Amino acid sequence: MARRRRMTAILVLSALGIKTAQRIKASLPDATIFGLNGRVEGADVGFSNFGQTIRERYQGGDAIIALCAAGITIRSLAPVLDNKSAEPPVLAVADDGSAVVPLLGGTTGVNVLARQIAQILDVSPAITTSGELRFGTCLLNPPAEYRLKNPEDAKTFIADLLAGKTVRVEGEAPWLRDARLPLDDNGELLIRVTTSDATPQAGELIFQPRAEATINAAASKDVRFAGHKRGRLAVIGLGPGDPDFMIPAVRKELLRAEDILGYESYVRMAGPFRSDQTVHMTDNREEMQRARHAFELAATGRSVTMISSGDPGVFAMAAAVVEALHDSDDPAWHDVELEILPGVSAALAAAGRSGAPLGHDFCILSLSDNLKPWDIIEKRIALAAEADFAMAFYNPISKPRPWQLPRAIDILRQHRSPETPIVLGRDIGRPGESLRVIPLAELTPEQVDMRTVIIVGSSLTRSFDRADGGKWVYTPRWYGTKPEG
Ligand code: SAH
């Protein structure tokens, strides 16, 4: 398990820049200075390719202070710019420290960071954003002693402010004094600073003072363990990859998360994350151990999100998480607010692309015999084939499991005609997606890898040419003979 806190990366290209970088670092001790090899001495880490380095930092969600021209920074990041709401702060700072220009990350605090650095360098920050980001920054980035309880509502709240609604403030929110918010005692919108565990209403943002939150927590019904806020564990499914296939509840959860756990590739799919979110990339194959780690974190009062691709309950983490809870008699674990949020599973995503091959009864099988004996897999394929289910095969083949898929195909051929439509969906919803429809007679293991889901038709599944050259596949909802009409 590699644990990595989001960091602030200062990228330096010149000898003059390193001086400025060191001045900044003196006040931001957590920052890491990256220096161009051969040009810069005294950096914490060397690099030889600026573009690659800055893109990696950006995609990893690190705040970036680039000591070079804004143009170089923008051009280098252009290929990877996408998700405005989640991108980390990026600033360009002149080599000699004479200018501080916030470039990206308006919703994740770039202007706050720009002001801070400008103060260190004793210059004025070149803040170019008006209302929206000014409100956004002060609302989404309160000082460290406060925490916004419902960041998922901030976007609508800010949009309402921009649309002209006024706001009243209950409680002490000193950092908002300079924000030039449209304050009004009868304001339609409400900003509440409170230590109680209130539930946000529509048009309301709640800020909780952190230190006192802990003391008051014990009395609140949402918190049952002295001194702890109630932790949360959400097991979420990202869907196949395309962000449009992610349910909004999952998107909200990603904003709410304090700790994010998952395989690196899934974490990348879900990111980038803010600098206040901690990502725990895991390469631990032991699911129960990962599940327990998630509970341990959540039981300390943190909001933990565990990421799966597709649906978390389909050959993914949800089952291990629920099992870990069942196995535990730790009351702190049972008090964690546990939620499992579904996603579009690979079979459904591939089915949609090809028509409706799963339009009647179907079953989903994993061909992996890592966690179950091969005998039972063969038996299930044979019985499902005999019962005339359409089927989807996950984990169809891998290097250590070369002979299993050929066996599965043999069994299918004993029960299904050679014309039975087969859908091979690979990397659905991801770059390089491919979809093929072939008859069972032509199915060979070489066409399949771990990133493929195989859909096998029932005896009634049929296919026909589509106008774009591909094929439609469907399994009718009727069985036996086609009804009249
Ligand atoms: N929880 C995931 C499945 C994890 S098992 C889900 O619900 O989709 C991993 C297997 O899922 C892979 O071996 C492959 O068979 C399938 N799979 C996952 N994502 C896929 C995608 N985008 N395209 C095709 N198959 C995929």
PDB file of C-alpha atoms in Angstrom, residues 41-214:
ATOM      1  CA  GLU A  41      21.243  22.955  -8.287  1.00  0.00           C
ATOM      2  CA  GLY A  42      19.732  22.630  -4.842  1.00  0.00           C
ATOM      3  CA  ALA A  43      16.362  21.094  -5.811  1.00  0.00           C
ATOM      4  CA  ASP A  44      14.809  18.275  -3.760  1.00  0.00           C
ATOM      5  CA  VAL A  45      14.202  16.180  -6.874  1.00  0.00           C
ATOM      6  CA  GLY A  46      15.644  16.408 -10.379  1.00  0.00           C
ATOM      7  CA  PHE A  47      13.774  16.007 -13.665  1.00  0.00           C
ATOM      8  CA  SER A  48      14.760  16.066 -17.305  1.00  0.00           C
ATOM      9  CA  ASN A  49      11.444  16.564 -19.094  1.00  0.00           C
ATOM     10  CA  PHE A  50       9.417  19.554 -17.951  1.00  0.00           C
ATOM     11  CA  GLY A  51       6.258  18.700 -19.894  1.00  0.00           C
ATOM     12  CA  GLN A  52       6.109  15.174 -18.633  1.00  0.00           C
ATOM     13  CA  THR A  53       6.859  16.179 -15.042  1.00  0.00           C
ATOM     14  CA  ILE A  54       4.245  18.901 -14.847  1.00  0.00           C
ATOM     15  CA  ARG A  55       1.586  16.664 -16.449  1.00  0.00           C
ATOM     16  CA  GLU A  56       2.282  13.874 -13.980  1.00  0.00           C
ATOM     17  CA  ARG A  57       2.020  16.239 -11.024  1.00  0.00           C
ATOM     18  CA  TYR A  58      -1.173  17.744 -12.401  1.00  0.00           C
ATOM     19  CA  GLN A  59      -2.791  14.381 -13.039  1.00  0.00           C
ATOM     20  CA  GLY A  60      -1.728  13.214  -9.608  1.00  0.00           C
ATOM     21  CA  GLY A  61      -3.625  16.183  -8.163  1.00  0.00           C
ATOM     22  CA  ASP A  62      -0.641  18.099  -6.769  1.00  0.00           C
ATOM     23  CA  ALA A  63      -0.696  21.854  -6.446  1.00  0.00           C
ATOM     24  CA  ILE A  64       1.850  23.241  -8.939  1.00  0.00           C
ATOM     25  CA  ILE A  65       3.964  26.352  -8.725  1.00  0.00           C
ATOM     26  CA  ALA A  66       5.882  26.660 -12.000  1.00  0.00           C
ATOM     27  CA  LEU A  67       8.773  29.093 -11.985  1.00  0.00           C
ATOM     28  CA  CYS A  68       8.640  29.886 -15.670  1.00  0.00           C
ATOM     29  CA  ALA A  69       6.572  31.651 -18.299  1.00  0.00           C
ATOM     30  CA  ALA A  70       2.815  31.135 -18.066  1.00  0.00           C
ATOM     31  CA  GLY A  71       2.821  30.144 -21.744  1.00  0.00           C
ATOM     32  CA  ILE A  72       5.127  27.175 -21.214  1.00  0.00           C
ATOM     33  CA  THR A  73       3.007  25.958 -18.348  1.00  0.00           C
ATOM     34  CA  ILE A  74      -0.243  26.276 -20.260  1.00  0.00           C
ATOM     35  CA  ARG A  75       1.102  24.634 -23.382  1.00  0.00           C
ATOM     36  CA  SER A  76       2.520  21.752 -21.370  1.00  0.00           C
ATOM     37  CA  LEU A  77      -0.750  21.117 -19.550  1.00  0.00           C
ATOM     38  CA  ALA A  78      -3.049  21.673 -22.532  1.00  0.00           C
ATOM     39  CA  PRO A  79      -3.190  17.988 -23.539  1.00  0.00           C
ATOM     40  CA  VAL A  80      -4.409  16.915 -20.106  1.00  0.00           C
ATOM     41  CA  LEU A  81      -6.777  19.728 -19.146  1.00  0.00           C
ATOM     42  CA  ASP A  82     -10.267  18.467 -18.593  1.00  0.00           C
ATOM     43  CA  ASN A  83     -12.172  18.402 -15.371  1.00  0.00           C
ATOM     44  CA  LYS A  84     -12.369  21.991 -14.176  1.00  0.00           C
ATOM     45  CA  SER A  85     -14.100  21.253 -10.901  1.00  0.00           C
ATOM     46  CA  ALA A  86     -11.481  18.838  -9.665  1.00  0.00           C
ATOM     47  CA  GLU A  87      -8.209  20.183 -11.034  1.00  0.00           C
ATOM     48  CA  PRO A  88      -5.429  21.181  -8.639  1.00  0.00           C
ATOM     49  CA  PRO A  89      -4.188  24.755  -8.312  1.00  0.00           C
ATOM     50  CA  VAL A  90      -1.563  25.722 -10.913  1.00  0.00           C
ATOM     51  CA  LEU A  91       0.387  28.981 -10.780  1.00  0.00           C
ATOM     52  CA  ALA A  92       3.101  30.527 -12.878  1.00  0.00           C
ATOM     53  CA  VAL A  93       5.658  32.546 -10.934  1.00  0.00           C
ATOM     54  CA  ALA A  94       8.319  34.648 -12.652  1.00  0.00           C
ATOM     55  CA  ASP A  95      11.868  33.337 -12.160  1.00  0.00           C
ATOM     56  CA  ASP A  96      12.870  36.434 -10.266  1.00  0.00           C
ATOM     57  CA  GLY A  97       9.750  36.394  -8.103  1.00  0.00           C
ATOM     58  CA  SER A  98       8.332  39.571  -9.594  1.00  0.00           C
ATOM     59  CA  ALA A  99       4.966  38.114 -10.701  1.00  0.00           C
ATOM     60  CA  VAL A 100       2.536  35.508  -9.384  1.00  0.00           C
ATOM     61  CA  VAL A 101      -0.110  34.390 -11.860  1.00  0.00           C
ATOM     62  CA  PRO A 102      -2.831  31.927 -10.860  1.00  0.00           C
ATOM     63  CA  LEU A 103      -3.663  29.859 -13.958  1.00  0.00           C
ATOM     64  CA  LEU A 104      -5.865  26.914 -13.041  1.00  0.00           C
ATOM     65  CA  GLY A 105      -7.740  25.517 -10.089  1.00  0.00           C
ATOM     66  CA  GLY A 106     -10.182  28.340  -9.354  1.00  0.00           C
ATOM     67  CA  THR A 107     -12.398  26.005  -7.373  1.00  0.00           C
ATOM     68  CA  THR A 108      -9.574  24.346  -5.498  1.00  0.00           C
ATOM     69  CA  GLY A 109      -7.917  27.389  -4.038  1.00  0.00           C
ATOM     70  CA  VAL A 110      -5.498  28.756  -6.625  1.00  0.00           C
ATOM     71  CA  ASN A 111      -6.247  32.330  -5.634  1.00  0.00           C
ATOM     72  CA  VAL A 112      -5.674  31.570  -1.971  1.00  0.00           C
ATOM     73  CA  LEU A 113      -2.310  30.069  -2.855  1.00  0.00           C
ATOM     74  CA  ALA A 114      -1.498  32.979  -5.186  1.00  0.00           C
ATOM     75  CA  ARG A 115      -2.145  35.497  -2.395  1.00  0.00           C
ATOM     76  CA  GLN A 116      -0.028  33.481  -0.016  1.00  0.00           C
ATOM     77  CA  ILE A 117       2.932  33.282  -2.424  1.00  0.00           C
ATOM     78  CA  ALA A 118       2.579  36.906  -3.446  1.00  0.00           C
ATOM     79  CA  GLN A 119       2.821  37.821   0.215  1.00  0.00           C
ATOM     80  CA  ILE A 120       5.992  35.747   0.606  1.00  0.00           C
ATOM     81  CA  LEU A 121       7.525  37.456  -2.438  1.00  0.00           C
ATOM     82  CA  ASP A 122       6.137  40.843  -1.510  1.00  0.00           C
ATOM     83  CA  VAL A 123       4.311  41.459  -4.793  1.00  0.00           C
ATOM     84  CA  SER A 124       0.644  41.704  -5.827  1.00  0.00           C
ATOM     85  CA  PRO A 125      -0.880  38.529  -7.221  1.00  0.00           C
ATOM     86  CA  ALA A 126      -2.262  38.793 -10.754  1.00  0.00           C
ATOM     87  CA  ILE A 127      -5.760  37.637  -9.851  1.00  0.00           C
ATOM     88  CA  THR A 128      -7.836  37.730 -12.992  1.00  0.00           C
ATOM     89  CA  THR A 129     -11.056  36.104 -11.848  1.00  0.00           C
ATOM     90  CA  SER A 130     -14.044  38.095 -10.773  1.00  0.00           C
ATOM     91  CA  GLY A 131     -17.182  37.189  -8.860  1.00  0.00           C
ATOM     92  CA  GLU A 132     -17.584  33.535  -9.515  1.00  0.00           C
ATOM     93  CA  LEU A 133     -14.179  32.432  -8.435  1.00  0.00           C
ATOM     94  CA  ARG A 134     -13.886  35.015  -5.720  1.00  0.00           C
ATOM     95  CA  PHE A 135     -17.002  33.594  -4.113  1.00  0.00           C
ATOM     96  CA  GLY A 136     -15.986  30.092  -5.055  1.00  0.00           C
ATOM     97  CA  THR A 137     -12.593  30.398  -3.493  1.00  0.00           C
ATOM     98  CA  CYS A 138     -13.713  31.898  -0.231  1.00  0.00           C
ATOM     99  CA  LEU A 139     -16.583  29.451   0.103  1.00  0.00           C
ATOM    100  CA  LEU A 140     -14.799  26.300  -0.978  1.00  0.00           C
ATOM    101  CA  ASN A 141     -11.558  27.117   0.791  1.00  0.00           C
ATOM    102  CA  PRO A 142     -12.278  28.352   4.279  1.00  0.00           C
ATOM    103  CA  PRO A 143      -9.299  28.746   6.618  1.00  0.00           C
ATOM    104  CA  ALA A 144      -7.927  25.526   8.066  1.00  0.00           C
ATOM    105  CA  GLU A 145      -9.886  25.870  11.330  1.00  0.00           C
ATOM    106  CA  TYR A 146     -13.154  25.525   9.439  1.00  0.00           C
ATOM    107  CA  ARG A 147     -14.545  22.872   7.182  1.00  0.00           C
ATOM    108  CA  LEU A 148     -17.326  23.160   4.641  1.00  0.00           C
ATOM    109  CA  LYS A 149     -19.747  20.417   5.548  1.00  0.00           C
ATOM    110  CA  ASN A 150     -21.558  20.211   2.212  1.00  0.00           C
ATOM    111  CA  PRO A 151     -19.124  21.042  -0.635  1.00  0.00           C
ATOM    112  CA  GLU A 152     -21.415  19.182  -3.033  1.00  0.00           C
ATOM    113  CA  ASP A 153     -23.927  22.035  -2.723  1.00  0.00           C
ATOM    114  CA  ALA A 154     -21.398  24.818  -3.291  1.00  0.00           C
ATOM    115  CA  LYS A 155     -21.647  24.951  -7.064  1.00  0.00           C
ATOM    116  CA  THR A 156     -25.373  25.660  -7.033  1.00  0.00           C
ATOM    117  CA  PHE A 157     -24.945  28.057  -4.140  1.00  0.00           C
ATOM    118  CA  ILE A 158     -22.310  30.096  -5.990  1.00  0.00           C
ATOM    119  CA  ALA A 159     -24.368  30.057  -9.169  1.00  0.00           C
ATOM    120  CA  ASP A 160     -27.308  31.425  -7.168  1.00  0.00           C
ATOM    121  CA  LEU A 161     -25.106  34.192  -5.772  1.00  0.00           C
ATOM    122  CA  LEU A 162     -23.985  35.118  -9.252  1.00  0.00           C
ATOM    123  CA  ALA A 163     -27.568  35.110 -10.419  1.00  0.00           C
ATOM    124  CA  GLY A 164     -28.226  37.862  -7.882  1.00  0.00           C
ATOM    125  CA  LYS A 165     -29.526  36.117  -4.783  1.00  0.00           C
ATOM    126  CA  THR A 166     -28.477  37.595  -1.442  1.00  0.00           C
ATOM    127  CA  VAL A 167     -27.119  35.749   1.543  1.00  0.00           C
ATOM    128  CA  ARG A 168     -27.349  35.995   5.308  1.00  0.00           C
ATOM    129  CA  VAL A 169     -24.644  34.730   7.618  1.00  0.00           C
ATOM    130  CA  GLU A 170     -25.375  33.016  10.917  1.00  0.00           C
ATOM    131  CA  GLY A 171     -22.415  32.601  13.244  1.00  0.00           C
ATOM    132  CA  GLU A 172     -18.889  33.970  12.960  1.00  0.00           C
ATOM    133  CA  ALA A 173     -17.308  33.696   9.524  1.00  0.00           C
ATOM    134  CA  PRO A 174     -14.472  36.223   9.701  1.00  0.00           C
ATOM    135  CA  TRP A 175     -12.803  35.120   6.480  1.00  0.00           C
ATOM    136  CA  LEU A 176     -15.899  36.109   4.560  1.00  0.00           C
ATOM    137  CA  ARG A 177     -15.610  39.721   5.688  1.00  0.00           C
ATOM    138  CA  ASP A 178     -13.474  40.714   2.710  1.00  0.00           C
ATOM    139  CA  ALA A 179     -15.335  38.551   0.269  1.00  0.00           C
ATOM    140  CA  ARG A 180     -17.785  41.207  -0.890  1.00  0.00           C
ATOM    141  CA  LEU A 181     -20.644  38.751  -0.678  1.00  0.00           C
ATOM    142  CA  PRO A 182     -24.092  40.260  -1.322  1.00  0.00           C
ATOM    143  CA  LEU A 183     -25.009  40.209   2.380  1.00  0.00           C
ATOM    144  CA  ASP A 184     -28.553  40.842   3.467  1.00  0.00           C
ATOM    145  CA  ASP A 185     -30.256  39.981   6.761  1.00  0.00           C
ATOM    146  CA  ASN A 186     -33.242  38.698   4.827  1.00  0.00           C
ATOM    147  CA  GLY A 187     -31.118  36.906   2.250  1.00  0.00           C
ATOM    148  CA  GLU A 188     -32.580  33.911   0.500  1.00  0.00           C
ATOM    149  CA  LEU A 189     -29.354  31.963   0.861  1.00  0.00           C
ATOM    150  CA  LEU A 190     -27.815  31.058   4.200  1.00  0.00           C
ATOM    151  CA  ILE A 191     -24.254  30.531   5.364  1.00  0.00           C
ATOM    152  CA  ARG A 192     -24.238  28.918   8.768  1.00  0.00           C
ATOM    153  CA  VAL A 193     -21.200  28.504  10.974  1.00  0.00           C
ATOM    154  CA  THR A 194     -22.126  26.026  13.632  1.00  0.00           C
ATOM    155  CA  THR A 195     -20.634  23.385  15.857  1.00  0.00           C
ATOM    156  CA  SER A 196     -23.825  21.344  15.926  1.00  0.00           C
ATOM    157  CA  ASP A 197     -24.294  18.557  13.486  1.00  0.00           C
ATOM    158  CA  ALA A 198     -26.997  20.228  11.432  1.00  0.00           C
ATOM    159  CA  THR A 199     -28.215  18.844   8.128  1.00  0.00           C
ATOM    160  CA  PRO A 200     -27.868  21.383   5.319  1.00  0.00           C
ATOM    161  CA  GLN A 201     -31.123  22.639   3.819  1.00  0.00           C
ATOM    162  CA  ALA A 202     -31.542  23.788   0.234  1.00  0.00           C
ATOM    163  CA  GLY A 203     -29.727  27.080  -0.392  1.00  0.00           C
ATOM    164  CA  GLU A 204     -27.521  26.644   2.631  1.00  0.00           C
ATOM    165  CA  LEU A 205     -23.821  26.114   3.241  1.00  0.00           C
ATOM    166  CA  ILE A 206     -22.671  24.905   6.630  1.00  0.00           C
ATOM    167  CA  PHE A 207     -19.199  25.516   8.013  1.00  0.00           C
ATOM    168  CA  GLN A 208     -17.993  23.685  11.085  1.00  0.00           C
ATOM    169  CA  PRO A 209     -15.151  24.977  13.231  1.00  0.00           C
ATOM    170  CA  ARG A 210     -12.825  22.008  13.408  1.00  0.00           C
ATOM    171  CA  ALA A 211     -11.475  22.054  16.974  1.00  0.00           C
ATOM    172  CA  GLU A 212     -14.812  22.670  18.613  1.00  0.00           C
ATOM    173  CA  ALA A 213     -16.517  20.232  16.303  1.00  0.00           C
ATOM    174  CA  THR A 214     -14.718  17.464  18.135  1.00  0.00           C
TER     175      THR A 214
END
